Tab-separated table of C-alpha atoms in Angstrom:
chain	number	residue	atom	x	y	z
A	1382	MET	CA	21.317	11.848	25.760
A	1383	ARG	CA	20.974	9.004	28.094
A	1384	PRO	CA	24.162	7.503	29.734
A	1385	PHE	CA	25.119	4.277	27.975
A	1386	ASP	CA	28.642	2.066	28.168
A	1387	PHE	CA	31.197	2.355	25.621
A	1388	ALA	CA	33.792	-0.020	24.580
A	1389	ARG	CA	36.382	-0.103	21.503
A	1390	ALA	CA	36.581	-3.582	19.755
A	1391	ALA	CA	40.159	-4.569	19.036
A	1392	ASP	CA	39.085	-6.980	16.176
A	1393	LEU	CA	36.041	-8.560	14.538
A	1394	ASP	CA	35.688	-11.550	17.060
A	1395	ALA	CA	35.667	-8.869	19.891
A	1396	ALA	CA	33.183	-6.830	18.130
A	1397	LEU	CA	30.916	-9.934	17.166
A	1398	ALA	CA	31.053	-10.973	20.775
A	1399	ALA	CA	29.817	-7.526	22.185
A	1400	GLY	CA	27.082	-7.366	19.549
A	1401	ALA	CA	26.007	-10.937	20.633
A	1402	ALA	CA	25.869	-9.794	24.200
A	1403	GLY	CA	23.229	-6.837	23.287
A	1404	ALA	CA	25.905	-3.865	22.279
A	1405	ARG	CA	25.109	-1.782	19.645
A	1406	TYR	CA	27.693	-1.247	16.777
A	1407	ILE	CA	28.740	2.269	16.026
A	1408	ALA	CA	31.053	3.167	13.462
A	1409	GLY	CA	30.955	6.806	11.834
A	1410	GLY	CA	27.847	7.538	14.050
A	1411	THR	CA	26.597	9.828	11.471
A	1412	ASN	CA	22.967	8.525	12.126
A	1413	LEU	CA	22.881	6.788	15.634
A	1414	ILE	CA	24.384	9.825	17.462
A	1415	ASP	CA	21.743	11.987	16.056
A	1416	LEU	CA	19.068	9.437	17.124
A	1417	MET	CA	20.562	9.255	20.673
A	1418	LYS	CA	20.634	12.995	21.194
A	1419	LEU	CA	17.066	13.128	20.413
A	1420	GLN	CA	16.407	9.925	22.228
A	1421	VAL	CA	14.812	8.261	19.320
A	1422	GLU	CA	17.139	5.595	20.104
A	1423	THR	CA	18.703	4.802	23.699
A	1424	PRO	CA	20.885	1.962	23.487
A	1425	ALA	CA	22.401	0.878	26.730
A	1426	ARG	CA	25.921	-0.403	25.237
A	1427	LEU	CA	28.042	0.672	22.168
A	1428	VAL	CA	30.960	-0.979	20.813
A	1429	ASP	CA	33.112	0.857	18.386
A	1430	ILE	CA	34.110	-1.033	15.342
A	1431	GLY	CA	36.075	1.654	13.690
A	1432	ARG	CA	39.399	-0.338	14.044
A	1433	ILE	CA	38.762	-3.731	13.051
A	1434	GLY	CA	40.088	-3.513	9.695
A	1435	LEU	CA	37.071	-3.492	7.175
A	1436	ASP	CA	38.251	-0.540	5.025
A	1437	GLY	CA	39.305	-2.237	1.989
A	1438	VAL	CA	38.541	-1.787	-1.785
A	1439	GLU	CA	39.494	-4.795	-3.715
A	1440	GLU	CA	38.895	-6.463	-6.956
A	1441	THR	CA	37.531	-9.888	-7.055
A	1442	ALA	CA	38.563	-12.678	-9.632
A	1443	ALA	CA	35.176	-12.406	-11.120
A	1444	GLY	CA	35.966	-8.888	-12.474
A	1445	GLY	CA	33.894	-7.129	-9.499
A	1446	VAL	CA	34.708	-5.489	-6.533
A	1447	ARG	CA	34.472	-6.191	-2.831
A	1448	ILE	CA	34.044	-3.005	-0.499
A	1449	GLY	CA	34.485	-3.149	3.259
A	1450	ALA	CA	31.773	-2.181	5.553
A	1451	LEU	CA	34.134	0.461	6.990
A	1452	VAL	CA	35.082	2.294	3.821
A	1453	PRO	CA	33.953	5.729	4.429
A	1454	ASN	CA	31.697	7.161	1.818
A	1455	SER	CA	34.218	9.788	0.522
A	1456	ASP	CA	36.993	7.189	-0.077
A	1457	LEU	CA	34.558	5.180	-2.035
A	1458	ALA	CA	33.305	7.588	-4.157
A	1459	ALA	CA	36.742	8.945	-5.032
A	1460	HIS	CA	38.270	5.473	-5.552
A	1461	PRO	CA	39.382	4.838	-9.129
A	1462	MET	CA	37.836	1.370	-9.575
A	1463	ILE	CA	34.533	2.753	-8.715
A	1464	ARG	CA	34.738	6.139	-10.585
A	1465	SER	CA	35.747	4.148	-13.498
A	1466	ARG	CA	33.383	0.959	-13.470
A	1467	TYR	CA	30.698	2.072	-11.186
A	1468	PRO	CA	30.140	5.591	-12.022
A	1469	MET	CA	26.431	5.612	-10.973
A	1470	LEU	CA	27.551	4.467	-7.387
A	1471	ALA	CA	30.130	7.271	-7.267
A	1472	ARG	CA	27.614	9.755	-8.184
A	1473	ALA	CA	24.933	8.439	-5.678
A	1474	ILE	CA	27.372	8.825	-2.674
A	1475	LEU	CA	28.159	12.646	-3.745
A	1476	ALA	CA	24.770	13.367	-3.957
A	1477	GLY	CA	23.988	11.785	-0.476
A	1478	ALA	CA	25.511	14.248	2.022
A	1479	SER	CA	27.854	17.076	2.744
A	1480	ALA	CA	31.521	16.381	2.475
A	1481	GLN	CA	31.883	16.232	6.355
A	1482	LEU	CA	29.345	13.595	6.740
A	1483	ARG	CA	30.803	11.620	3.777
A	1484	ASN	CA	34.335	11.563	5.461
A	1485	LYS	CA	32.896	9.772	8.774
A	1486	ALA	CA	29.876	7.756	7.364
A	1487	THR	CA	30.439	4.224	6.290
A	1488	THR	CA	29.297	1.863	3.679
A	1489	GLY	CA	27.509	-0.354	6.084
A	1490	GLY	CA	26.238	2.287	8.262
A	1491	ASN	CA	24.969	4.096	5.062
A	1492	LEU	CA	22.966	0.721	4.290
A	1493	LEU	CA	21.264	0.567	7.705
A	1494	GLN	CA	20.660	4.378	8.347
A	1495	ARG	CA	16.947	4.880	9.504
A	1496	THR	CA	14.236	6.833	7.981
A	1497	ARG	CA	14.146	10.737	8.066
A	1498	CYS	CA	10.426	10.682	8.686
A	1499	TYR	CA	9.512	13.772	10.544
A	1500	TYR	CA	7.123	11.652	12.913
A	1501	PHE	CA	9.776	9.171	13.609
A	1502	TYR	CA	12.363	12.057	14.681
A	1503	GLU	CA	9.470	13.628	16.868
A	1504	THR	CA	9.287	11.631	20.088
A	1505	ALA	CA	5.749	13.163	21.112
A	1506	ALA	CA	4.014	11.881	17.624
A	1507	ALA	CA	2.848	8.425	17.256
A	1508	CYS	CA	5.122	6.115	15.131
A	1509	ASN	CA	4.992	2.214	14.619
A	1510	LYS	CA	8.531	2.322	13.710
A	1511	ARG	CA	9.956	4.139	16.759
A	1512	ALA	CA	7.118	2.833	19.288
A	1513	PRO	CA	5.184	-0.282	17.936
A	1514	GLY	CA	1.502	-0.298	18.217
A	1515	SER	CA	1.398	3.719	18.873
A	1516	GLY	CA	0.082	4.419	15.223
A	1517	CYS	CA	1.422	6.542	12.371
A	1518	ALA	CA	0.893	10.118	12.635
A	1519	ALA	CA	2.397	10.409	8.954
A	1520	ILE	CA	-0.835	8.917	7.479
A	1521	GLY	CA	-3.130	12.112	7.329
A	1522	GLY	CA	-0.177	14.464	8.397
A	1523	VAL	CA	2.623	16.153	6.355
A	1524	THR	CA	3.499	13.872	3.729
A	1525	ARG	CA	5.867	15.395	1.370
A	1526	ILE	CA	8.541	13.122	1.603
A	1527	HIS	CA	6.614	9.974	2.295
A	1528	ALA	CA	6.142	6.663	0.309
A	1529	ILE	CA	4.123	6.225	-2.726
A	1530	LEU	CA	5.107	2.431	-3.247
A	1531	GLY	CA	5.350	-0.274	-0.604
A	1532	GLY	CA	3.929	1.248	2.236
A	1533	SER	CA	1.209	0.030	4.553
A	1534	ALA	CA	-1.638	1.015	7.195
A	1535	GLN	CA	1.285	0.987	9.700
A	1536	CYS	CA	3.892	3.230	8.160
A	1537	ILE	CA	4.657	5.144	4.923
A	1538	ALA	CA	8.384	6.207	5.635
A	1539	THR	CA	10.757	6.315	2.952
A	1540	HIS	CA	14.592	4.780	3.156
A	1541	PRO	CA	16.895	7.769	2.808
A	1542	SER	CA	20.069	6.169	1.179
A	1543	ASP	CA	21.153	7.182	-2.120
A	1544	MET	CA	24.080	4.769	-1.935
A	1545	ALA	CA	21.712	1.660	-1.538
A	1546	VAL	CA	19.704	2.820	-4.614
A	1547	ALA	CA	23.023	2.472	-6.944
A	1548	LEU	CA	23.917	-0.604	-5.062
A	1549	LEU	CA	20.443	-2.216	-5.731
A	1550	ALA	CA	20.910	-1.451	-9.507
A	1551	LEU	CA	24.206	-2.889	-9.662
A	1552	ASP	CA	22.926	-6.237	-8.038
A	1553	ALA	CA	25.023	-5.692	-4.789
A	1554	THR	CA	25.246	-8.662	-2.311
A	1555	VAL	CA	25.729	-7.706	1.834
A	1556	VAL	CA	28.411	-10.108	3.358
A	1557	THR	CA	27.712	-10.593	6.965
A	1558	ALA	CA	29.341	-12.220	10.215
A	1559	ARG	CA	27.735	-13.495	13.107
A	1560	CYS	CA	29.019	-14.578	16.489
A	1561	GLY	CA	29.468	-18.342	16.880
A	1562	GLY	CA	28.096	-19.047	13.546
A	1563	ALA	CA	28.496	-18.645	9.638
A	1564	GLY	CA	27.958	-15.371	8.378
A	1565	ARG	CA	25.547	-14.766	5.484
A	1566	ARG	CA	25.675	-13.448	1.673
A	1567	ILE	CA	22.282	-11.358	1.344
A	1568	ALA	CA	20.998	-9.876	-1.932
A	1569	LEU	CA	20.871	-6.092	-1.172
A	1570	GLY	CA	17.253	-6.403	-2.497
A	1571	GLU	CA	16.501	-8.623	0.231
A	1572	LEU	CA	18.380	-6.895	3.022
A	1573	HIS	CA	15.653	-4.098	3.669
A	1574	ARG	CA	12.019	-5.205	4.692
A	1575	LEU	CA	8.789	-3.602	3.686
A	1576	PRO	CA	6.832	-2.397	7.166
A	1577	GLY	CA	3.943	-4.490	6.620
A	1578	ASP	CA	2.413	-4.965	10.309
A	1579	THR	CA	6.014	-4.750	11.769
A	1580	PRO	CA	7.645	-1.475	10.652
A	1581	ALA	CA	9.964	-1.639	13.548
A	1582	ILE	CA	11.878	-4.382	11.925
A	1583	GLU	CA	13.496	-2.804	8.863
A	1584	THR	CA	16.332	-5.402	7.889
A	1585	VAL	CA	16.651	-9.258	8.061
A	1586	LEU	CA	19.635	-9.056	9.958
A	1587	GLU	CA	19.572	-11.141	13.116
A	1588	PRO	CA	20.770	-9.254	16.736
A	1589	GLY	CA	24.479	-9.069	16.738
A	1590	GLU	CA	24.860	-9.586	13.033
A	1591	LEU	CA	27.271	-7.466	11.493
A	1592	ILE	CA	27.773	-6.208	7.827
A	1593	VAL	CA	31.225	-6.741	6.770
A	1594	ALA	CA	31.303	-6.242	3.256
A	1595	VAL	CA	29.414	-5.410	0.143
A	1596	GLU	CA	30.358	-7.249	-3.083
A	1597	LEU	CA	29.590	-6.154	-6.699
A	1598	PRO	CA	29.595	-8.305	-9.747
A	1599	ALA	CA	31.253	-7.161	-12.868
A	1600	PRO	CA	29.903	-3.722	-14.295
A	1601	PRO	CA	26.858	-3.903	-16.355
A	1602	PRO	CA	26.664	-3.243	-19.947
A	1603	GLY	CA	25.782	0.115	-21.304
A	1604	ARG	CA	26.059	3.470	-19.648
A	1605	GLN	CA	25.022	4.409	-16.262
A	1606	ALA	CA	23.493	7.279	-14.413
A	1607	TYR	CA	22.239	8.532	-11.258
A	1608	ARG	CA	19.629	11.283	-11.349
A	1609	LYS	CA	18.432	12.721	-7.804
A	1610	VAL	CA	15.705	15.100	-7.396
A	1611	ARG	CA	15.309	17.184	-4.275
A	1612	ASP	CA	14.142	20.221	-2.524
A	1613	ARG	CA	17.425	22.340	-2.781
A	1614	ALA	CA	20.684	21.738	-4.262
A	1615	SER	CA	22.601	21.172	-1.320
A	1616	TYR	CA	22.651	17.990	1.002
A	1617	ALA	CA	18.953	17.028	1.175
A	1618	PHE	CA	17.246	13.662	0.650
A	1619	ALA	CA	15.636	12.605	-2.403
A	1620	LEU	CA	11.898	13.576	-3.534
A	1621	VAL	CA	12.990	10.793	-6.002
A	1622	SER	CA	16.086	9.105	-7.574
A	1623	VAL	CA	16.663	6.966	-10.348
A	1624	ALA	CA	19.824	4.708	-10.633
A	1625	ALA	CA	20.063	3.228	-14.111
A	1626	ALA	CA	22.461	1.261	-16.260
A	1627	VAL	CA	21.164	0.699	-19.959
A	1628	ALA	CA	22.708	-0.927	-22.812
A	1629	VAL	CA	21.742	-0.301	-26.450
A	1630	GLU	CA	22.567	-2.101	-29.696
A	1631	ASP	CA	21.403	-0.999	-33.101
A	1632	GLY	CA	18.544	1.285	-31.317
A	1633	VAL	CA	17.340	-1.646	-29.148
A	1634	MET	CA	17.836	-1.728	-25.587
A	1635	THR	CA	19.523	-5.120	-24.585
A	1636	SER	CA	19.830	-4.427	-20.961
A	1637	ALA	CA	18.425	-2.734	-18.387
A	1638	ARG	CA	18.895	-2.114	-14.653
A	1639	LEU	CA	16.965	0.443	-12.678
A	1640	ALA	CA	16.270	1.191	-9.046
A	1641	PHE	CA	14.848	4.109	-7.361
A	1642	GLY	CA	14.887	6.236	-3.978
A	1643	GLY	CA	12.363	8.590	-2.276
A	1644	LEU	CA	9.566	6.519	-3.142
A	1645	ALA	CA	9.222	3.619	-0.812
A	1646	PRO	CA	10.270	2.103	2.921
A	1647	LYS	CA	13.284	0.514	0.941
A	1648	PRO	CA	15.421	1.071	-2.183
A	1649	TRP	CA	13.158	0.191	-5.018
A	1650	ARG	CA	13.551	-2.232	-7.881
A	1651	ASP	CA	10.732	-3.895	-9.992
A	1652	PRO	CA	11.356	-6.519	-12.612
A	1653	ALA	CA	8.316	-5.354	-14.571
A	1654	VAL	CA	10.209	-1.796	-15.153
A	1655	GLU	CA	13.098	-3.374	-16.831
A	1656	ALA	CA	11.131	-5.805	-18.685
A	1657	ALA	CA	9.276	-3.462	-20.270
A	1658	LEU	CA	12.583	-1.836	-21.776
A	1659	VAL	CA	14.686	-5.081	-22.575
A	1660	GLY	CA	14.149	-5.852	-26.591
A	1661	GLN	CA	12.247	-2.742	-27.242
A	1662	PRO	CA	13.415	0.320	-29.491
A	1663	ALA	CA	14.958	3.171	-27.223
A	1664	GLY	CA	12.047	5.673	-27.508
A	1665	THR	CA	9.167	7.262	-25.803
A	1666	ALA	CA	6.880	4.245	-26.222
A	1667	ALA	CA	9.011	2.024	-24.177
A	1668	PHE	CA	9.943	4.890	-21.600
A	1669	GLU	CA	6.223	5.276	-20.918
A	1670	ALA	CA	5.661	1.694	-20.621
A	1671	ALA	CA	8.421	1.391	-17.996
A	1672	ALA	CA	6.915	4.376	-16.160
A	1673	ALA	CA	3.472	2.774	-16.097
A	1674	ALA	CA	4.950	-0.557	-14.931
A	1675	LEU	CA	6.658	1.358	-12.021
A	1676	LEU	CA	3.672	3.277	-11.015
A	1677	ALA	CA	0.823	0.742	-11.624
A	1678	ASP	CA	0.573	0.313	-7.720
A	1679	ALA	CA	1.462	4.035	-6.891
A	1680	LYS	CA	-0.703	5.477	-4.047
A	1681	GLY	CA	-0.073	9.025	-2.712
A	1682	GLN	CA	-1.145	10.441	0.547
A	1683	GLY	CA	-2.370	13.797	-0.713
A	1684	GLY	CA	0.725	15.954	0.085
A	1685	ASN	CA	3.069	13.365	-1.898
A	1686	ASP	CA	0.839	13.064	-4.871
A	1687	PHE	CA	3.119	15.253	-6.857
A	1688	LYS	CA	6.034	12.320	-6.472
A	1689	ILE	CA	3.774	10.040	-9.213
A	1690	PRO	CA	4.381	12.413	-12.073
A	1691	LEU	CA	7.506	13.517	-10.777
A	1692	VAL	CA	9.172	10.046	-10.818
A	1693	ARG	CA	7.323	9.231	-14.549
A	1694	ARG	CA	9.134	12.642	-15.812
A	1695	THR	CA	12.488	11.752	-14.155
A	1696	LEU	CA	12.703	8.283	-15.271
A	1697	ILE	CA	11.816	9.325	-18.858
A	1698	ALA	CA	14.447	11.839	-18.812
A	1699	THR	CA	17.016	9.459	-17.441
A	1700	LEU	CA	16.341	6.907	-19.952
A	1701	ARG	CA	16.479	9.546	-22.738
A	1702	ASP	CA	19.700	10.752	-21.582
A	1703	LEU	CA	21.590	6.981	-21.343
A	1704	THR	CA	19.985	6.023	-24.776
A	1705	SER	CA	20.740	9.292	-26.944
């Protein structure tokens, strides 16, 4: 790890001022510290934001919930309001990491964690995300964990967050703050960028912009589920995951929200998948149509070709469970 300057912010204004001056924000540090140890990231300055008060979970006037960016993952998964109203979110968080990591990892940090691509972590390998213009060693390499949707000729890494997948299905909004200017409200589906020709730019956040909260609308109708397929039952990143909320009336699906993890460089949601379900009888024909819509543009890289039939089966099994 290279030397760096460290400061602890006393309040939000101090944190934003440090961020505007070029410091990197650190809260739980469960991802950034690992990257610094490997010299994948080498920030010159860190500002600790762990004591600036963004750690509440509150009901909103519209019947939703506002989650502070510094709420630990363990606390969020255990919160009664989350467990009762948004069970897919609680299940996604519990599937996402070991208890020790969940105790430290924060809501905002979880959204901004970086890919677990082998080549991104190996500083001797070509990686456009880590070293723009160096190439992508994953393409033509070992691709078991890599993207089948949304990738580009520059990058096929996947986004690792389980929590973000559930938040996307729940129509979450990210609330930010900026030094000297108004903060923003960003739909979670617009927070992360696809790699295109600039895979090193992963979000739409501006330098120094800080996530301060995540807001959820009132819970969706119907039943909720989060299903994760991984190489081992203990702490591991998703090969495929599905967050789903489906409502059925008289055998017909009246509402559907679905998001997917392990498939793309960002949490993935496709309106065509939901459109294939809403208004249709709950059964194999509609489930197959939804899977076909999801996979219409899927492309494997050899080592990850198995993800295409795997996500199809996982989606259909999830929908059967929710509608039975």
